Amino acid sequence: MRLLKKKATTFDMQVQDMVLRVTAPEDYYEEARAAAMQFWEKLHAYAAQNPKFRTSKRPIAVPDEAPEIVRHMAEASAMAGVGPVFTFQGAVTDHVGRYLARSLPEVTVSSGGDYFVVAKRRTKLAVTYGFEGEGLSIVVDPRLGPLGVYTTLGRRQLPAESVDGLVVVASSCTLADATAAAMLAILSKPDSLGTALSHLKSIEGVLGGLVIQGGNIGVAGGVELAA
């Protein structure tokens, strides 16, 4: 039992080919990394035995005896209409964030544009870069509980030539990643902004989203924007 309240700091953790950035008291580093590695190994072991789970871009069914996280990934991706291959990074980010949230009232875990956030007060999360250093942020409302956010900010390259920026806010990073993949597929077609936003609103557990295409900005759901 920790009797002293430690101040939160930000530290990086290497988990195979992923880098997780964690905002939490530093003395949680070792157990957070151990939890992440244990989770990754379980996920990798299942994918090694069932390669389709790692590669499928279309929804697939998994057996009832599959690990809980595998079932969650399959369910989330199926709700969005895509395969579980798009949800691996979000699932690892989720797992570490939820593990820490069992002991901490406030925590942020991010990896390459995925964010798991539990906040005690309203706070801003930058989601797009802008010209001359100005960009857009979303407001994280603590009343919504743990949130998973997908954003193009922090990714090595934009995921599609047809999209300049994309944000999805959901109940988990796993669901946010799956929804983003579905939206990118829709947005690759001409005049598809409205269709993509309608699809986002139809997915249970997705709170809202933002799409930037050139001079057009589309917003759906309960996403609160801030400069």
mmCIF file of C-alpha atoms in Angstrom:
data_model
loop_
_atom_site.group_PDB
_atom_site.id
_atom_site.type_symbol
_atom_site.label_atom_id
_atom_site.label_comp_id
_atom_site.label_asym_id
_atom_site.label_seq_id
_atom_site.Cartn_x
_atom_site.Cartn_y
_atom_site.Cartn_z
ATOM 1 C CA MET A 1 0.000 0.000 0.000
ATOM 2 C CA ARG A 2 1.342 3.413 -0.966
ATOM 3 C CA LEU A 3 0.989 5.801 1.974
ATOM 4 C CA LEU A 4 2.591 8.807 0.292
ATOM 5 C CA LYS A 5 0.947 10.567 -2.613
ATOM 6 C CA LYS A 6 3.543 10.987 -5.340
ATOM 7 C CA LYS A 7 3.432 13.773 -7.897
ATOM 8 C CA ALA A 8 2.656 12.675 -11.458
ATOM 9 C CA THR A 9 5.379 12.846 -14.049
ATOM 10 C CA THR A 10 5.661 11.708 -17.673
ATOM 11 C CA PHE A 11 7.787 8.722 -18.632
ATOM 12 C CA ASP A 12 8.179 6.504 -21.695
ATOM 13 C CA MET A 13 7.930 2.705 -21.805
ATOM 14 C CA GLN A 14 9.126 0.524 -24.685
ATOM 15 C CA VAL A 15 6.780 -2.401 -25.340
ATOM 16 C CA GLN A 16 8.095 -4.375 -28.305
ATOM 17 C CA ASP A 17 7.712 -1.990 -31.265
ATOM 18 C CA MET A 18 5.465 0.426 -29.363
ATOM 19 C CA VAL A 19 6.439 3.370 -27.167
ATOM 20 C CA LEU A 20 3.917 4.236 -24.471
ATOM 21 C CA ARG A 21 4.038 7.668 -22.859
ATOM 22 C CA VAL A 22 2.551 7.573 -19.369
ATOM 23 C CA THR A 23 1.587 10.457 -17.104
ATOM 24 C CA ALA A 24 1.466 9.031 -13.584
ATOM 25 C CA PRO A 25 3.659 8.881 -10.453
ATOM 26 C CA GLU A 26 7.063 7.543 -11.495
ATOM 27 C CA ASP A 27 7.024 4.757 -8.925
ATOM 28 C CA TYR A 28 4.348 3.054 -11.054
ATOM 29 C CA TYR A 29 6.805 2.569 -13.918
ATOM 30 C CA GLU A 30 7.890 -1.003 -13.187
ATOM 31 C CA GLU A 31 4.466 -2.453 -12.538
ATOM 32 C CA ALA A 32 2.964 -0.597 -15.494
ATOM 33 C CA ARG A 33 5.632 -1.980 -17.804
ATOM 34 C CA ALA A 34 5.206 -5.477 -16.371
ATOM 35 C CA ALA A 35 1.455 -5.263 -16.982
ATOM 36 C CA ALA A 36 2.029 -4.024 -20.535
ATOM 37 C CA MET A 37 4.505 -6.809 -21.360
ATOM 38 C CA GLN A 38 2.280 -9.496 -19.869
ATOM 39 C CA PHE A 39 -0.650 -8.209 -21.888
ATOM 40 C CA TRP A 40 1.407 -7.962 -25.085
ATOM 41 C CA GLU A 41 2.687 -11.520 -24.702
ATOM 42 C CA LYS A 42 -0.832 -12.868 -24.186
ATOM 43 C CA LEU A 43 -2.054 -10.983 -27.249
ATOM 44 C CA HIS A 44 0.937 -12.055 -29.355
ATOM 45 C CA ALA A 45 0.517 -15.703 -28.320
ATOM 46 C CA TYR A 46 -3.110 -15.710 -29.427
ATOM 47 C CA ALA A 47 -2.275 -13.983 -32.724
ATOM 48 C CA ALA A 48 0.529 -16.491 -33.387
ATOM 49 C CA GLN A 49 -1.937 -19.366 -33.041
ATOM 50 C CA ASN A 50 -4.627 -17.518 -34.997
ATOM 51 C CA PRO A 51 -2.834 -15.436 -37.683
ATOM 52 C CA LYS A 52 -6.095 -14.201 -39.185
ATOM 53 C CA PHE A 53 -6.755 -12.222 -36.000
ATOM 54 C CA ARG A 54 -3.541 -10.292 -36.629
ATOM 55 C CA THR A 55 -4.101 -9.679 -40.341
ATOM 56 C CA SER A 56 -7.829 -9.484 -41.061
ATOM 57 C CA LYS A 57 -9.157 -6.098 -42.179
ATOM 58 C CA ARG A 58 -12.697 -7.439 -42.025
ATOM 59 C CA PRO A 59 -14.693 -8.447 -38.926
ATOM 60 C CA ILE A 60 -14.009 -11.968 -37.694
ATOM 61 C CA ALA A 61 -15.536 -14.154 -35.018
ATOM 62 C CA VAL A 62 -13.460 -15.499 -32.131
ATOM 63 C CA PRO A 63 -14.361 -18.430 -29.857
ATOM 64 C CA ASP A 64 -15.867 -17.897 -26.422
ATOM 65 C CA GLU A 65 -12.748 -19.367 -24.811
ATOM 66 C CA ALA A 66 -10.503 -16.696 -26.360
ATOM 67 C CA PRO A 67 -8.909 -14.242 -23.886
ATOM 68 C CA GLU A 68 -11.209 -11.446 -22.778
ATOM 69 C CA ILE A 69 -9.194 -8.741 -24.553
ATOM 70 C CA VAL A 70 -9.278 -10.703 -27.810
ATOM 71 C CA ARG A 71 -13.059 -10.927 -27.579
ATOM 72 C CA HIS A 72 -13.235 -7.191 -26.854
ATOM 73 C CA MET A 73 -11.039 -6.353 -29.843
ATOM 74 C CA ALA A 74 -13.113 -8.568 -32.128
ATOM 75 C CA GLU A 75 -16.364 -7.073 -30.820
ATOM 76 C CA ALA A 76 -15.178 -3.456 -31.108
ATOM 77 C CA SER A 77 -13.858 -3.914 -34.637
ATOM 78 C CA ALA A 78 -17.039 -5.707 -35.730
ATOM 79 C CA MET A 79 -19.177 -2.844 -34.386
ATOM 80 C CA ALA A 80 -17.209 -0.465 -36.612
ATOM 81 C CA GLY A 81 -17.262 -2.864 -39.563
ATOM 82 C CA VAL A 82 -13.509 -3.518 -39.771
ATOM 83 C CA GLY A 83 -11.034 -6.200 -38.694
ATOM 84 C CA PRO A 84 -9.104 -6.482 -35.407
ATOM 85 C CA VAL A 85 -5.780 -5.685 -37.133
ATOM 86 C CA PHE A 86 -6.608 -1.995 -36.638
ATOM 87 C CA THR A 87 -7.043 -2.263 -32.864
ATOM 88 C CA PHE A 88 -3.744 -3.637 -31.523
ATOM 89 C CA GLN A 89 -2.143 -0.319 -30.558
ATOM 90 C CA GLY A 90 -5.346 0.941 -28.966
ATOM 91 C CA ALA A 91 -5.831 -2.278 -27.025
ATOM 92 C CA VAL A 92 -2.350 -2.108 -25.455
ATOM 93 C CA THR A 93 -2.822 1.591 -24.627
ATOM 94 C CA ASP A 94 -6.199 0.786 -23.061
ATOM 95 C CA HIS A 95 -4.840 -2.065 -20.982
ATOM 96 C CA VAL A 96 -2.037 -0.051 -19.393
ATOM 97 C CA GLY A 97 -4.336 2.923 -18.781
ATOM 98 C CA ARG A 98 -7.049 0.844 -17.134
ATOM 99 C CA TYR A 99 -4.490 -1.029 -15.056
ATOM 100 C CA LEU A 100 -3.148 2.252 -13.642
ATOM 101 C CA ALA A 101 -6.638 3.736 -13.242
ATOM 102 C CA ARG A 102 -7.449 1.045 -10.672
ATOM 103 C CA SER A 103 -5.014 2.791 -8.304
ATOM 104 C CA LEU A 104 -4.919 6.378 -9.590
ATOM 105 C CA PRO A 105 -7.658 9.016 -9.885
ATOM 106 C CA GLU A 106 -5.922 10.631 -12.864
ATOM 107 C CA VAL A 107 -3.791 9.072 -15.598
ATOM 108 C CA THR A 108 -2.948 9.494 -19.276
ATOM 109 C CA VAL A 109 -1.377 6.850 -21.498
ATOM 110 C CA SER A 110 -0.612 7.601 -25.143
ATOM 111 C CA SER A 111 1.032 5.863 -28.077
ATOM 112 C CA GLY A 112 1.384 7.254 -31.581
ATOM 113 C CA GLY A 113 -1.876 9.187 -31.624
ATOM 114 C CA ASP A 114 -3.910 6.975 -29.270
ATOM 115 C CA TYR A 115 -4.790 8.393 -25.849
ATOM 116 C CA PHE A 116 -6.372 6.768 -22.801
ATOM 117 C CA VAL A 117 -7.424 9.505 -20.398
ATOM 118 C CA VAL A 118 -8.870 9.583 -16.886
ATOM 119 C CA ALA A 119 -9.081 13.176 -15.660
ATOM 120 C CA LYS A 120 -10.108 14.772 -12.359
ATOM 121 C CA ARG A 121 -10.916 18.142 -13.937
ATOM 122 C CA ARG A 122 -11.809 19.483 -17.351
ATOM 123 C CA THR A 123 -8.664 19.543 -19.441
ATOM 124 C CA LYS A 124 -7.620 20.110 -23.041
ATOM 125 C CA LEU A 125 -6.034 17.463 -25.228
ATOM 126 C CA ALA A 126 -4.341 18.716 -28.401
ATOM 127 C CA VAL A 127 -5.543 16.702 -31.396
ATOM 128 C CA THR A 128 -4.380 18.601 -34.498
ATOM 129 C CA TYR A 129 -1.478 20.814 -35.429
ATOM 130 C CA GLY A 130 -2.243 24.162 -36.983
ATOM 131 C CA PHE A 131 -0.415 26.825 -38.883
ATOM 132 C CA GLU A 132 2.135 28.873 -36.943
ATOM 133 C CA GLY A 133 1.808 26.592 -33.927
ATOM 134 C CA GLU A 134 -1.944 26.966 -33.503
ATOM 135 C CA GLY A 135 -4.118 23.887 -33.560
ATOM 136 C CA LEU A 136 -7.320 22.349 -32.242
ATOM 137 C CA SER A 137 -7.868 20.623 -28.920
ATOM 138 C CA ILE A 138 -10.774 18.693 -27.468
ATOM 139 C CA VAL A 139 -12.023 19.170 -23.923
ATOM 140 C CA VAL A 140 -11.891 16.044 -21.766
ATOM 141 C CA ASP A 141 -14.804 16.067 -19.335
ATOM 142 C CA PRO A 142 -14.177 13.938 -16.213
ATOM 143 C CA ARG A 143 -17.909 13.240 -15.913
ATOM 144 C CA LEU A 144 -17.612 10.978 -18.967
ATOM 145 C CA GLY A 145 -15.245 8.598 -17.174
ATOM 146 C CA PRO A 146 -12.316 6.857 -18.910
ATOM 147 C CA LEU A 147 -11.994 7.906 -22.548
ATOM 148 C CA GLY A 148 -10.157 6.528 -25.548
ATOM 149 C CA VAL A 149 -9.132 9.031 -28.222
ATOM 150 C CA TYR A 150 -7.789 8.399 -31.718
ATOM 151 C CA THR A 151 -6.089 11.347 -33.379
ATOM 152 C CA THR A 152 -3.780 11.862 -36.339
ATOM 153 C CA LEU A 153 -1.565 14.020 -34.102
ATOM 154 C CA GLY A 154 1.634 12.181 -33.242
ATOM 155 C CA ARG A 155 1.446 9.638 -36.050
ATOM 156 C CA ARG A 156 4.380 9.303 -38.413
ATOM 157 C CA GLN A 157 2.225 10.180 -41.403
ATOM 158 C CA LEU A 158 -1.377 10.972 -42.132
ATOM 159 C CA PRO A 159 -3.354 7.765 -42.664
ATOM 160 C CA ALA A 160 -4.965 8.818 -45.965
ATOM 161 C CA GLU A 161 -4.404 11.437 -48.623
ATOM 162 C CA SER A 162 -8.093 12.334 -48.476
ATOM 163 C CA VAL A 163 -7.958 13.358 -44.784
ATOM 164 C CA ASP A 164 -5.989 16.203 -43.216
ATOM 165 C CA GLY A 165 -7.047 15.409 -39.662
ATOM 166 C CA LEU A 166 -9.221 12.891 -37.841
ATOM 167 C CA VAL A 167 -10.296 12.539 -34.207
ATOM 168 C CA VAL A 168 -12.522 9.884 -32.639
ATOM 169 C CA VAL A 169 -13.576 9.947 -28.972
ATOM 170 C CA ALA A 170 -14.941 6.691 -27.565
ATOM 171 C CA SER A 171 -15.268 4.613 -24.424
ATOM 172 C CA SER A 172 -11.971 2.879 -25.247
ATOM 173 C CA CYS A 173 -8.946 3.318 -27.487
ATOM 174 C CA THR A 174 -9.767 -0.050 -29.048
ATOM 175 C CA LEU A 175 -13.147 1.194 -30.227
ATOM 176 C CA ALA A 176 -11.737 4.580 -31.252
ATOM 177 C CA ASP A 177 -9.106 2.896 -33.450
ATOM 178 C CA ALA A 178 -11.645 0.608 -35.100
ATOM 179 C CA THR A 179 -14.016 3.502 -35.765
ATOM 180 C CA ALA A 180 -11.201 5.615 -37.222
ATOM 181 C CA ALA A 181 -10.254 2.806 -39.605
ATOM 182 C CA ALA A 182 -13.839 2.545 -40.806
ATOM 183 C CA MET A 183 -14.097 6.301 -41.295
ATOM 184 C CA LEU A 184 -10.847 6.433 -43.277
ATOM 185 C CA ALA A 185 -12.172 3.766 -45.621
ATOM 186 C CA ILE A 186 -15.340 5.789 -46.179
ATOM 187 C CA LEU A 187 -13.474 9.094 -46.532
ATOM 188 C CA SER A 188 -11.327 7.677 -49.328
ATOM 189 C CA LYS A 189 -14.399 8.060 -51.573
ATOM 190 C CA PRO A 190 -15.564 11.403 -53.047
ATOM 191 C CA ASP A 191 -18.149 13.498 -51.167
ATOM 192 C CA SER A 192 -18.147 11.100 -48.221
ATOM 193 C CA LEU A 193 -17.790 13.434 -45.224
ATOM 194 C CA GLY A 194 -21.443 13.228 -44.234
ATOM 195 C CA THR A 195 -21.518 9.445 -44.660
ATOM 196 C CA ALA A 196 -18.428 9.018 -42.485
ATOM 197 C CA LEU A 197 -19.852 11.163 -39.682
ATOM 198 C CA SER A 198 -23.187 9.319 -39.855
ATOM 199 C CA HIS A 199 -21.389 5.992 -39.514
ATOM 200 C CA LEU A 200 -19.499 7.286 -36.487
ATOM 201 C CA LYS A 201 -22.738 8.343 -34.783
ATOM 202 C CA SER A 202 -24.248 4.894 -35.356
ATOM 203 C CA ILE A 203 -21.592 3.033 -33.330
ATOM 204 C CA GLU A 204 -22.465 2.400 -29.690
ATOM 205 C CA GLY A 205 -19.773 3.632 -27.336
ATOM 206 C CA VAL A 206 -18.468 6.331 -29.678
ATOM 207 C CA LEU A 207 -19.032 9.779 -28.188
ATOM 208 C CA GLY A 208 -18.062 11.906 -31.170
ATOM 209 C CA GLY A 209 -15.512 12.811 -33.787
ATOM 210 C CA LEU A 210 -13.877 15.449 -35.938
ATOM 211 C CA VAL A 211 -12.821 15.308 -39.586
ATOM 212 C CA ILE A 212 -10.710 17.906 -41.389
ATOM 213 C CA GLN A 213 -10.597 17.813 -45.191
ATOM 214 C CA GLY A 214 -8.925 20.869 -46.640
ATOM 215 C CA GLY A 215 -11.103 23.822 -45.680
ATOM 216 C CA ASN A 216 -13.961 21.609 -44.490
ATOM 217 C CA ILE A 217 -14.390 20.604 -40.843
ATOM 218 C CA GLY A 218 -17.040 18.092 -39.839
ATOM 219 C CA VAL A 219 -17.998 17.476 -36.212
ATOM 220 C CA ALA A 220 -20.331 14.799 -34.860
ATOM 221 C CA GLY A 221 -21.511 13.848 -31.387
ATOM 222 C CA GLY A 222 -20.523 15.398 -28.094
ATOM 223 C CA VAL A 223 -17.046 16.635 -28.953
ATOM 224 C CA GLU A 224 -16.196 19.980 -27.363
ATOM 225 C CA LEU A 225 -13.502 21.857 -29.285
ATOM 226 C CA ALA A 226 -11.063 24.436 -27.953
ATOM 227 C CA ALA A 227 -8.257 26.477 -29.461
#
